[in-house]
Coordinates of C-alpha atoms in Angstrom, one line a residue:
M19 CA -13.8 73.6 -19.3
M20 CA -13.9 70.0 -20.5
V21 CA -15.6 68.9 -17.3
K22 CA -18.3 71.5 -17.8
E23 CA -18.8 70.5 -21.4
K24 CA -19.1 66.8 -20.4
A25 CA -21.7 67.7 -17.7
N26 CA -23.7 69.7 -20.3
S27 CA -23.5 66.7 -22.7
V28 CA -24.8 64.3 -20.0
A29 CA -27.6 66.7 -19.1
A30 CA -28.7 67.0 -22.7
N31 CA -28.5 63.2 -23.2
L32 CA -30.8 62.7 -20.2
E33 CA -33.2 65.3 -21.4
S34 CA -33.7 63.3 -24.6
Y35 CA -34.5 60.2 -22.6
Y36 CA -37.2 61.7 -20.4
T37 CA -39.7 62.2 -23.2
Q38 CA -43.1 63.9 -22.7
P39 CA -45.0 63.5 -20.5
N40 CA -42.0 63.7 -18.2
N41 CA -43.8 64.8 -15.0
L42 CA -46.8 63.4 -13.2
V43 CA -48.8 66.6 -13.7
D44 CA -48.7 66.4 -17.5
L45 CA -49.2 62.6 -17.3
F46 CA -52.6 63.1 -15.6
E47 CA -53.7 66.3 -17.3
N48 CA -53.0 65.0 -20.8
S49 CA -55.1 61.9 -20.1
A50 CA -57.8 64.0 -18.4
A51 CA -58.1 66.1 -21.6
K52 CA -58.0 63.1 -24.0
F53 CA -60.3 60.8 -22.0
A54 CA -62.4 63.3 -20.2
S55 CA -65.7 61.4 -20.3
R56 CA -64.1 58.0 -19.7
N57 CA -64.4 56.3 -16.3
L58 CA -61.2 56.4 -14.2
F59 CA -61.9 55.0 -10.7
G60 CA -64.6 52.7 -9.4
T61 CA -65.3 52.5 -5.6
K62 CA -67.7 50.2 -3.8
N63 CA -70.5 52.1 -2.2
K64 CA -71.0 50.3 1.2
E65 CA -74.7 51.3 1.4
T66 CA -75.8 50.2 -2.1
N67 CA -73.1 47.4 -2.3
Q68 CA -72.5 48.6 -5.9
Y69 CA -69.4 50.0 -7.6
E70 CA -69.7 53.7 -8.5
W71 CA -67.4 55.3 -11.1
V72 CA -66.0 58.8 -11.5
T73 CA -64.6 60.1 -14.8
F74 CA -61.2 61.6 -15.7
A75 CA -62.9 65.0 -15.9
Q76 CA -64.6 64.7 -12.5
V77 CA -61.3 63.7 -10.8
A78 CA -59.5 66.6 -12.6
E79 CA -62.0 69.1 -11.2
R80 CA -61.4 67.8 -7.7
V81 CA -57.6 68.0 -8.2
N82 CA -57.9 71.6 -9.4
N83 CA -60.1 72.6 -6.4
L84 CA -57.7 71.1 -3.9
R85 CA -54.7 72.6 -5.6
G86 CA -56.3 76.1 -5.3
A87 CA -57.1 75.5 -1.6
L88 CA -53.6 74.3 -0.7
K89 CA -52.1 77.4 -2.3
K90 CA -54.6 79.6 -0.5
I91 CA -53.6 78.2 3.0
G92 CA -49.9 78.6 2.3
F93 CA -48.5 75.5 0.7
E94 CA -45.3 76.3 -1.4
K95 CA -43.2 74.6 -4.0
G96 CA -40.8 72.0 -2.5
E97 CA -42.9 71.4 0.6
K98 CA -44.4 68.1 1.6
I99 CA -47.9 66.7 1.9
G100 CA -48.6 63.3 3.4
V101 CA -51.5 60.9 3.5
I102 CA -52.4 58.1 5.8
V103 CA -55.0 56.7 3.5
G104 CA -55.8 53.5 1.6
N105 CA -56.2 53.4 -2.2
S106 CA -59.0 55.8 -3.1
V107 CA -60.1 58.7 -5.3
E108 CA -59.1 61.0 -2.5
W109 CA -55.6 59.6 -2.3
F110 CA -55.1 60.4 -6.0
V111 CA -56.6 63.9 -5.7
C112 CA -54.2 64.7 -2.8
A113 CA -51.2 63.4 -4.7
N114 CA -51.9 65.4 -7.9
A115 CA -52.8 68.6 -6.2
T116 CA -49.5 68.3 -4.4
H117 CA -47.6 67.8 -7.6
G118 CA -49.4 70.6 -9.3
L119 CA -47.9 73.1 -6.8
G120 CA -44.4 71.6 -7.1
G121 CA -44.8 69.8 -3.8
I122 CA -43.5 66.4 -2.7
F123 CA -46.0 63.7 -1.8
V124 CA -45.4 61.2 1.1
P125 CA -47.8 58.3 1.3
M126 CA -48.2 56.1 4.4
Y127 CA -50.2 53.0 5.3
E128 CA -53.3 53.0 7.4
K129 CA -52.2 49.8 9.1
E130 CA -48.9 51.0 10.5
L131 CA -47.3 51.4 13.9
Q132 CA -47.8 54.9 15.5
K133 CA -44.1 55.3 15.9
V134 CA -43.5 54.7 12.2
W135 CA -46.0 57.5 11.3
Q136 CA -44.3 59.8 13.7
Y137 CA -40.9 59.0 12.3
I138 CA -41.9 59.6 8.7
I139 CA -43.8 62.8 9.4
K140 CA -40.9 64.2 11.2
D141 CA -38.2 62.9 8.9
S142 CA -39.8 64.2 5.7
A143 CA -41.0 67.4 7.3
I144 CA -44.6 67.0 6.2
K145 CA -46.5 70.3 6.3
Y146 CA -50.1 69.2 5.7
L147 CA -51.4 65.7 6.4
F148 CA -54.6 64.0 5.2
V149 CA -55.9 61.0 7.2
S150 CA -58.8 58.6 6.4
N151 CA -60.7 58.5 9.7
Q152 CA -61.2 60.0 13.1
K153 CA -59.2 57.4 15.0
I154 CA -56.0 58.2 13.0
Y155 CA -56.8 61.9 13.2
E156 CA -56.8 61.8 17.0
V157 CA -53.4 60.0 17.1
V158 CA -51.5 62.2 14.6
K159 CA -53.1 65.5 15.8
G160 CA -51.0 65.1 18.9
F161 CA -47.8 64.9 16.9
Q162 CA -48.0 68.7 16.2
K163 CA -46.6 69.6 19.6
D164 CA -43.4 67.7 18.8
I165 CA -43.1 68.2 15.1
S166 CA -42.9 71.9 14.3
T167 CA -43.1 71.4 10.5
L168 CA -46.6 69.8 10.7
K169 CA -49.0 72.8 10.3
G170 CA -52.3 71.0 9.7
V171 CA -54.1 67.7 9.8
F172 CA -57.2 67.1 7.6
L173 CA -59.9 64.4 7.5
L174 CA -60.6 62.9 4.1
Y175 CA -64.3 62.4 4.8
G176 CA -66.9 64.5 6.5
A177 CA -67.8 68.2 6.2
G178 CA -66.1 70.0 9.0
E179 CA -63.7 72.9 8.7
N180 CA -60.7 70.5 8.8
S181 CA -62.2 68.3 6.0
L182 CA -61.1 67.7 2.4
A183 CA -64.6 68.7 1.3
E184 CA -64.2 72.1 2.9
L185 CA -60.8 72.6 1.3
E186 CA -62.2 71.7 -2.1
R187 CA -65.0 74.3 -1.7
M188 CA -62.3 76.9 -0.8
G189 CA -60.2 76.0 -3.8
K190 CA -63.1 76.2 -6.2
V191 CA -63.3 80.0 -5.7
N192 CA -59.6 80.4 -5.5
P193 CA -58.3 78.7 -8.6
V194 CA -54.6 78.5 -9.5
A195 CA -52.9 77.1 -12.6
S196 CA -50.9 74.0 -12.2
Y197 CA -47.1 74.1 -12.0
K198 CA -45.3 71.7 -14.4
P199 CA -42.3 70.2 -12.6
H200 CA -39.0 69.4 -14.4
W201 CA -38.4 65.7 -14.8
S202 CA -35.5 66.0 -12.3
E203 CA -37.6 67.4 -9.5
T204 CA -38.6 65.0 -6.6
A205 CA -42.2 63.8 -6.9
V206 CA -42.6 61.3 -4.0
I207 CA -40.8 59.9 -1.0
I208 CA -41.6 56.2 -0.7
Y209 CA -40.6 54.9 2.7
T210 CA -39.4 51.4 2.8
S211 CA -40.8 49.0 5.4
G212 CA -37.8 49.1 7.7
T213 CA -37.1 45.4 8.1
T214 CA -33.7 46.4 9.6
G215 CA -33.9 49.7 11.5
D216 CA -35.7 52.9 10.7
P217 CA -37.6 53.2 7.4
K218 CA -35.6 54.7 4.5
G219 CA -37.2 57.5 2.4
V220 CA -36.7 56.7 -1.3
L221 CA -36.5 59.9 -3.3
L222 CA -38.2 59.3 -6.7
S223 CA -38.3 62.1 -9.4
H224 CA -41.1 62.9 -11.8
G225 CA -38.8 61.5 -14.6
N226 CA -38.2 58.3 -12.7
L227 CA -41.9 57.6 -12.3
T228 CA -43.2 58.7 -15.7
H229 CA -40.5 56.9 -17.7
N230 CA -41.2 53.7 -15.7
A231 CA -44.9 54.0 -16.2
M232 CA -44.7 54.6 -20.0
E233 CA -42.2 51.8 -20.4
S234 CA -44.4 49.4 -18.4
H235 CA -47.3 50.3 -20.7
W236 CA -45.3 49.9 -23.9
T237 CA -44.2 46.3 -23.0
F238 CA -47.8 45.0 -23.1
D239 CA -50.1 44.2 -26.0
V240 CA -53.3 45.6 -24.6
G241 CA -56.4 47.4 -25.8
E242 CA -57.3 51.1 -25.4
E243 CA -60.0 50.5 -22.8
E244 CA -58.7 48.0 -20.3
V245 CA -60.3 47.5 -16.9
G246 CA -58.2 46.6 -13.8
L247 CA -58.8 45.6 -10.2
S248 CA -56.4 47.5 -8.0
I249 CA -55.2 45.2 -5.1
L250 CA -51.7 46.6 -4.6
P251 CA -51.2 49.5 -2.2
W252 CA -50.3 52.8 -3.9
A253 CA -48.1 53.7 -1.0
H254 CA -45.7 51.1 -2.4
S255 CA -43.9 51.8 -5.7
F256 CA -45.2 48.6 -7.4
G257 CA -48.8 49.7 -7.0
L258 CA -48.0 53.3 -7.6
T259 CA -46.4 52.7 -11.0
T260 CA -48.0 49.6 -12.5
D261 CA -51.5 50.2 -11.2
L262 CA -52.0 53.9 -10.8
H263 CA -49.7 55.7 -13.2
V264 CA -49.9 53.1 -16.0
F265 CA -53.7 53.1 -15.9
V266 CA -53.9 56.9 -15.8
Y267 CA -51.5 57.3 -18.7
A268 CA -53.3 54.7 -20.8
G269 CA -56.8 56.1 -20.1
W270 CA -57.9 52.8 -18.5
Q271 CA -60.5 52.1 -15.8
L272 CA -59.4 51.0 -12.4
G273 CA -61.8 49.4 -9.8
L274 CA -60.5 49.5 -6.3
A275 CA -60.6 46.2 -4.4
E276 CA -62.4 46.3 -1.0
S277 CA -60.1 44.0 0.9
A278 CA -58.1 40.8 0.4
D279 CA -60.9 38.6 1.7
K280 CA -63.4 40.1 -0.8
L281 CA -61.2 39.7 -3.9
L282 CA -63.2 36.9 -5.5
V283 CA -66.4 38.9 -5.1
N284 CA -64.7 42.0 -6.5
F285 CA -63.4 40.0 -9.5
S286 CA -66.9 39.1 -10.4
E287 CA -68.1 42.7 -10.1
I288 CA -65.2 44.5 -11.9
K289 CA -64.5 41.7 -14.4
P290 CA -60.9 42.9 -15.0
T291 CA -59.1 42.5 -18.3
H292 CA -55.6 43.3 -16.9
M293 CA -54.2 43.5 -13.4
N294 CA -51.1 43.5 -11.2
A295 CA -50.6 41.2 -8.3
V296 CA -48.2 39.3 -6.0
P297 CA -47.7 35.5 -6.5
R298 CA -49.5 34.7 -3.2
V299 CA -52.8 35.7 -4.7
F300 CA -52.5 33.1 -7.5
N301 CA -50.9 30.5 -5.2
I302 CA -54.1 30.7 -3.0
I303 CA -56.4 30.5 -6.0
Y304 CA -54.4 27.6 -7.5
D305 CA -54.7 25.7 -4.2
K306 CA -58.4 26.3 -4.0
I307 CA -58.8 24.9 -7.5
Q308 CA -56.8 21.8 -6.6
Q309 CA -58.9 21.3 -3.5
S310 CA -62.1 21.6 -5.4
V311 CA -61.0 19.2 -8.1
S312 CA -59.6 16.6 -5.7
A313 CA -62.8 16.5 -3.7
D314 CA -64.7 15.0 -6.8
P315 CA -63.1 12.0 -8.5
E316 CA -65.1 12.5 -11.7
K317 CA -64.2 16.2 -11.8
K318 CA -60.5 15.4 -11.2
K319 CA -60.5 12.9 -14.1
I320 CA -61.8 15.6 -16.5
F321 CA -59.5 18.3 -15.1
D322 CA -56.4 16.1 -15.3
A323 CA -57.2 15.3 -18.9
A324 CA -57.7 19.0 -19.6
V325 CA -54.3 19.9 -18.1
A326 CA -52.6 17.1 -20.0
E327 CA -54.1 18.3 -23.3
A328 CA -53.1 21.9 -22.5
V329 CA -49.5 20.9 -22.1
K330 CA -49.6 19.2 -25.6
N331 CA -51.0 22.5 -27.1
R332 CA -48.5 24.9 -25.6
D333 CA -46.5 25.4 -28.7
L334 CA -49.3 25.0 -31.2
K335 CA -50.7 28.1 -33.0
E336 CA -53.9 26.2 -33.9
K337 CA -55.3 24.4 -30.9
T338 CA -56.7 20.9 -31.2
E339 CA -60.4 20.2 -31.0
E340 CA -59.7 18.3 -27.7
F341 CA -58.2 21.4 -26.2
K342 CA -61.1 23.5 -27.3
F343 CA -63.5 21.0 -25.7
Y344 CA -61.6 21.0 -22.4
D345 CA -61.2 24.8 -22.5
A346 CA -65.0 25.2 -22.7
V347 CA -65.8 22.6 -20.0
A348 CA -62.9 23.1 -17.5
F349 CA -60.7 26.1 -18.1
S350 CA -63.5 28.6 -18.7
T351 CA -64.5 27.8 -15.1
V352 CA -61.1 29.0 -13.9
R353 CA -61.3 32.1 -15.9
N354 CA -64.7 32.9 -14.4
I355 CA -63.1 33.0 -11.0
F356 CA -61.4 36.2 -12.2
G357 CA -64.6 37.6 -13.8
G358 CA -64.2 35.9 -17.2
R359 CA -62.3 38.6 -19.0
L360 CA -58.8 38.5 -17.5
K361 CA -56.2 38.1 -20.2
Q362 CA -52.9 38.8 -18.5
V363 CA -51.4 39.6 -15.1
V364 CA -48.2 41.3 -14.1
I365 CA -46.6 39.5 -11.1
G366 CA -44.1 41.2 -8.8
G367 CA -42.8 41.2 -5.3
A368 CA -41.5 37.6 -5.5
L369 CA -40.8 34.9 -8.1
M370 CA -43.8 32.9 -9.2
K371 CA -43.5 29.1 -9.2
P372 CA -43.1 28.1 -12.9
E373 CA -45.6 25.2 -12.7
I374 CA -48.2 27.5 -11.3
A375 CA -47.4 30.2 -13.9
M376 CA -47.7 27.7 -16.7
F377 CA -51.0 26.3 -15.4
F378 CA -52.6 29.8 -15.4
S379 CA -51.1 30.5 -18.9
D380 CA -52.6 27.2 -20.1
V381 CA -56.1 28.2 -18.9
G382 CA -55.9 31.6 -20.6
V383 CA -54.8 33.9 -17.8
V384 CA -51.2 34.6 -18.6
P385 CA -48.8 35.7 -15.8
Y386 CA -45.8 37.9 -16.7
V387 CA -43.3 38.1 -13.9
G388 CA -41.2 41.2 -13.4
Y389 CA -38.7 42.5 -11.0
G390 CA -37.8 45.8 -9.3
L391 CA -37.2 47.7 -6.1
S392 CA -38.6 50.8 -4.4
E393 CA -35.3 52.4 -5.3
T394 CA -36.0 51.9 -9.0
S395 CA -39.5 53.2 -9.4
P396 CA -39.8 50.1 -9.3
V397 CA -39.6 48.0 -12.5
L398 CA -36.2 47.0 -13.9
T399 CA -37.0 43.8 -15.9
N400 CA -40.1 42.0 -16.9
N401 CA -41.5 39.3 -19.1
S402 CA -44.0 40.7 -21.6
P403 CA -46.0 39.9 -24.7
K404 CA -43.7 42.1 -26.8
R405 CA -40.4 40.7 -25.6
G406 CA -41.1 37.1 -24.5
N407 CA -42.3 35.2 -21.5
K408 CA -39.8 32.7 -20.0
F409 CA -41.3 31.1 -17.0
G410 CA -39.0 30.9 -14.0
T411 CA -37.2 34.1 -14.9
I412 CA -37.9 37.7 -14.0
G413 CA -37.6 38.9 -17.6
K414 CA -35.4 41.2 -19.7
P415 CA -34.2 44.7 -18.7
Y416 CA -36.3 47.7 -19.6
K417 CA -35.2 50.1 -22.2
D418 CA -32.7 52.7 -20.9
T419 CA -31.7 50.1 -18.3
K420 CA -28.4 48.3 -17.9
V421 CA -28.0 45.3 -15.7
V422 CA -24.6 44.2 -14.5
I423 CA -23.8 41.1 -12.5
D424 CA -21.1 42.1 -10.0
K425 CA -19.1 39.1 -8.8
S426 CA -16.8 41.0 -6.4
R427 CA -18.7 39.6 -3.4
V428 CA -18.7 36.0 -4.5
G429 CA -15.6 35.4 -6.7
E430 CA -15.2 35.5 -10.5
D431 CA -15.8 31.7 -10.8
S432 CA -19.3 32.0 -9.4
P433 CA -22.2 31.6 -11.8
D434 CA -24.0 34.5 -10.2
G435 CA -23.4 37.7 -8.4
E436 CA -25.0 40.9 -7.1
I437 CA -27.4 42.5 -9.5
V438 CA -26.4 46.1 -10.2
V439 CA -28.6 48.4 -12.3
Y440 CA -28.3 51.7 -14.1
G441 CA -31.2 53.5 -15.6
A442 CA -33.8 56.2 -16.0
Q443 CA -35.8 54.8 -13.1
V444 CA -33.0 54.7 -10.5
M445 CA -33.7 56.8 -7.4
Q446 CA -32.2 60.1 -6.4
G447 CA -31.1 58.7 -3.1
Y448 CA -32.4 58.2 0.5
H449 CA -33.9 61.2 2.2
N450 CA -31.7 62.6 5.0
K451 CA -29.4 59.5 4.8
P452 CA -26.3 60.5 2.8
E453 CA -24.1 57.7 4.2
T454 CA -26.7 55.0 3.4
T455 CA -27.2 56.5 0.0
Q456 CA -23.4 56.4 -0.7
E457 CA -23.4 52.7 0.3
V458 CA -25.8 51.6 -2.4
M459 CA -25.4 54.2 -5.2
M460 CA -22.7 53.4 -7.8
P461 CA -19.8 55.8 -8.1
D462 CA -20.1 55.8 -11.9
T463 CA -22.9 56.3 -14.4
W464 CA -24.1 54.7 -17.6
N465 CA -25.3 57.0 -20.4
G466 CA -25.6 59.6 -17.7
F467 CA -27.9 57.5 -15.6
P468 CA -27.1 56.6 -12.0
G469 CA -26.6 53.1 -10.8
V470 CA -27.6 51.3 -7.6
R471 CA -26.7 48.0 -5.9
T472 CA -29.9 45.9 -5.5
G473 CA -28.6 43.6 -2.7
D474 CA -30.1 40.7 -4.8
R475 CA -28.1 37.8 -6.2
G476 CA -28.7 36.6 -9.7
W477 CA -27.5 35.8 -13.2
I478 CA -28.4 36.5 -16.9
D479 CA -29.1 33.5 -19.1
E480 CA -28.1 32.9 -22.7
D481 CA -31.4 34.4 -23.9
G482 CA -30.9 37.7 -21.9
Y483 CA -33.4 36.9 -19.1
L484 CA -32.5 37.8 -15.6
N485 CA -32.7 35.0 -12.9
I486 CA -32.9 35.5 -9.2
T487 CA -30.9 33.4 -6.8
G488 CA -31.6 35.1 -3.4
R489 CA -30.8 38.2 -1.3
F490 CA -27.4 38.9 0.0
K491 CA -28.7 40.4 3.2
D492 CA -30.7 37.3 4.0
E493 CA -28.2 34.6 3.0
Y494 CA -26.1 32.9 5.6
K495 CA -23.5 30.2 5.9
L496 CA -24.0 26.8 7.6
E497 CA -21.2 25.4 9.7
N498 CA -19.9 23.5 6.7
G499 CA -19.4 26.7 4.8
K500 CA -22.3 26.3 2.3
Y501 CA -24.5 29.3 1.6
V502 CA -28.2 29.2 2.2
H503 CA -30.8 31.6 0.7
P504 CA -33.7 31.2 3.2
E505 CA -36.3 33.2 1.2
S506 CA -36.1 30.7 -1.7
I507 CA -36.8 27.8 0.6
E508 CA -39.5 29.6 2.5
N509 CA -41.3 30.6 -0.8
E510 CA -41.2 26.9 -1.8
I511 CA -42.6 25.7 1.5
K512 CA -45.5 28.3 1.4
L513 CA -46.7 26.7 -1.8
L514 CA -47.9 23.7 0.3
R515 CA -51.5 24.0 1.3
Y516 CA -50.8 23.0 4.9
V517 CA -48.5 26.0 5.5
S518 CA -49.5 29.6 6.0
N519 CA -46.1 31.1 6.9
V520 CA -42.6 29.9 7.7
I521 CA -39.1 31.1 8.5
V522 CA -35.9 29.1 7.9
Y523 CA -33.0 29.5 10.3
G524 CA -29.5 28.0 10.5
E525 CA -26.7 30.6 10.5
G526 CA -23.5 28.9 11.7
R527 CA -25.3 25.7 12.5
T528 CA -24.8 22.2 11.2
F529 CA -28.3 22.1 9.6
N530 CA -31.4 24.3 9.0
V531 CA -34.5 24.4 11.1
A532 CA -37.9 26.0 10.4
L533 CA -40.6 27.8 12.3
V534 CA -44.0 26.9 10.8
V535 CA -47.4 28.5 11.0
P536 CA -49.9 25.9 9.7
D537 CA -52.9 26.9 7.6
F538 CA -55.4 25.6 10.1
E539 CA -58.4 25.9 7.7
A540 CA -56.5 23.7 5.2
V541 CA -55.5 21.2 7.9
K542 CA -59.1 20.9 9.1
T543 CA -60.6 20.4 5.7
D544 CA -58.0 18.2 4.0
S545 CA -58.9 14.5 4.0
Q546 CA -55.3 13.5 5.0
T547 CA -55.1 15.7 8.0
S548 CA -58.7 16.3 9.2
R549 CA -58.6 13.3 11.6
W550 CA -56.0 15.2 13.6
A551 CA -57.6 18.6 13.4
Q552 CA -60.8 18.5 15.5
G553 CA -59.6 20.8 18.3
T554 CA -58.2 24.2 18.7
P555 CA -55.0 25.4 16.9
E556 CA -53.1 24.8 20.1
E557 CA -54.4 21.2 20.2
I558 CA -53.6 20.7 16.6
I559 CA -49.9 21.6 16.8
A560 CA -49.7 19.6 20.0
N561 CA -50.7 16.5 18.0
K562 CA -47.3 15.0 17.0
E563 CA -48.9 12.8 14.3
C564 CA -50.3 15.9 12.6
T565 CA -47.0 18.0 12.8
D566 CA -44.9 15.0 11.7
F567 CA -47.2 14.6 8.7
I568 CA -46.8 18.3 7.7
S569 CA -43.0 18.1 8.3
K570 CA -42.7 15.1 6.0
Q571 CA -44.8 17.0 3.3
I572 CA -42.4 19.9 3.6
T573 CA -39.2 17.8 3.4
D574 CA -40.5 15.6 0.5
H575 CA -41.5 18.7 -1.4
L576 CA -38.2 20.5 -0.9
R577 CA -36.2 17.4 -2.1
K578 CA -37.5 18.1 -5.6
S579 CA -35.7 21.5 -5.8
F580 CA -33.1 21.9 -3.0
G581 CA -29.9 20.2 -1.8
G582 CA -30.0 18.1 1.4
Y583 CA -28.1 20.7 3.4
E584 CA -30.8 23.3 2.6
I585 CA -33.8 21.3 3.8
P586 CA -34.8 21.9 7.4
Q587 CA -34.3 18.9 9.7
K588 CA -36.3 20.1 12.7
F589 CA -39.5 22.1 13.0
L590 CA -41.2 24.3 15.5
Y591 CA -44.9 24.9 15.1
I592 CA -46.8 27.9 16.4
T593 CA -50.4 29.1 16.2
E594 CA -50.0 32.9 15.7
D595 CA -49.6 33.8 12.0
F596 CA -47.2 36.5 10.8
S597 CA -49.0 39.7 10.0
V598 CA -48.6 43.4 9.5
D599 CA -50.5 44.0 12.8
N600 CA -48.1 42.0 14.9
G601 CA -45.1 43.4 13.2
M602 CA -43.9 40.2 11.6
L603 CA -44.6 41.3 8.0
T604 CA -44.1 44.5 6.1
Q605 CA -46.9 46.2 4.3
T606 CA -46.1 44.3 1.2
L607 CA -46.1 41.0 3.1
K608 CA -42.4 40.5 3.3
L609 CA -41.0 38.8 6.3
K610 CA -39.4 41.0 9.1
R611 CA -36.8 38.4 10.1
R612 CA -35.4 40.5 12.9
N613 CA -38.8 40.8 14.6
V614 CA -39.6 37.1 14.2
M615 CA -36.3 36.1 15.6
E616 CA -36.6 38.5 18.5
K617 CA -39.8 36.7 19.5
Y618 CA -39.1 33.1 18.5
G619 CA -35.3 32.9 18.2
E620 CA -34.7 31.3 21.6
R621 CA -37.2 28.5 20.8
L622 CA -35.7 28.0 17.4
R623 CA -32.2 27.8 18.7
A624 CA -33.4 25.3 21.3
L625 CA -34.1 22.9 18.4
Y626 CA -30.3 22.4 18.3
D627 CA -30.1 21.3 21.9
N628 CA -28.7 17.8 22.4
V629 CA -27.5 17.6 18.8

């Protein structure tokens, strides 16, 4: 009896934490009613080359129509609908129509291996699938003969009988009221990128996602009518929560970026006030600023003086007249790169270099670094206007979140350990993977909330901010017994303008080595390297003077932050960059070490010959 009473008490406790709106249907419908006439999504019209906007009410009507059609063709509560679609109004319409029937939504990437699509569709038992173009349609249509659960494939665009438009027409004359899921019901399955084996389907509930979105919104001092530029994929939990759900909940406008190479143009068109990004975006812009300034001695003199004055003004409430002058003549130019209105940026996916973060903060575009996992909806900690911004850290834990540093893998005398978290955002488990779920989920709870092992290594400082050391799964020991966290070294190397990508290797060896993909455009245009960069990429990396110069830049740079045993002593240069298309990067641009080592491992190991 006591066990039952305790279970009821825990359930009641959780119920109080997941406050309204506690499901994604209410989250959208509440905003659609409150902000009906306000613009929600902006999409670039390729014919007019202009952004066109749709309101909350217009999107809600499309959601209602598709929901009616899905019910008409036989979709039932608990079944799954998938999309192979990029960020779009239609993506959102499919997701919310699914939720409004009690269904589970399974997003996939357009740029993905065919075998991964097939695995996810079969593993999640998708019933209806929406795809963005005819090419993908022809591929996945053939899956139906091998996947019995897949009953229909629909094209997002066009007007045929298998199109989204036709379904919306059907649903308009067959309306059905929306179902309001309980917070504990599964809302989405986010498949991780599968850096080691098959993708894992992360089960996230309506309560996980709404709680995380509302908490993310609360931590920021923002206006009621913010405008964002969406550059993160919604098929990943970072973009899903911080871009999509936060903006919908708050009634904000969200312009959809066209592509990575058109970001600067899209910034000038959307003029965002608030956005979410990965550090790489700002590293690239920072590098371009430095290149531009360095090319003009007079401009560099003014800019260096402006940066020096900004440093003096960091802790001043009332800025000096000198700062105001430099802000007008120098820093306003940087802000204009982002459209002139960007006030703050949420950074996730990797740690942002403190010097770069402070630079952008000085010029009036403040970066707030956060941390999370797909398994945690995703945000666990962040820096924010309401709770402080400590550069170099990943912030303080969210409300209803407990962070524990488990030292069982490293010893009690270690300054850091594995980051273990409990909270309202922790996943329900991995779909169809009970053993893998058991490996990462904690056996106990905190305030009724489940816990999960992150696999990340870190520590909490005296001010309560979480700091990341590295990832346990990536770390390795050198022959001398010292541990190396290669990702930290790689991220530091990639800050150099001469380097596009890199992987560090050295497990069980006497020293580290590195595989480097140069940034050939930077090498060709930089005054220090251009004399070696007149030929093809193959000719450039064959020039020992050029590669020796880059290698020295890398080692000199690393000496500022890393011990001698961590710095690579030999380098291998290649011309093919790591990408999603060649399988070397995940969809969120994380390194697939296993794939890189399968292709280049033998050549890397050969660097140790004759040592």
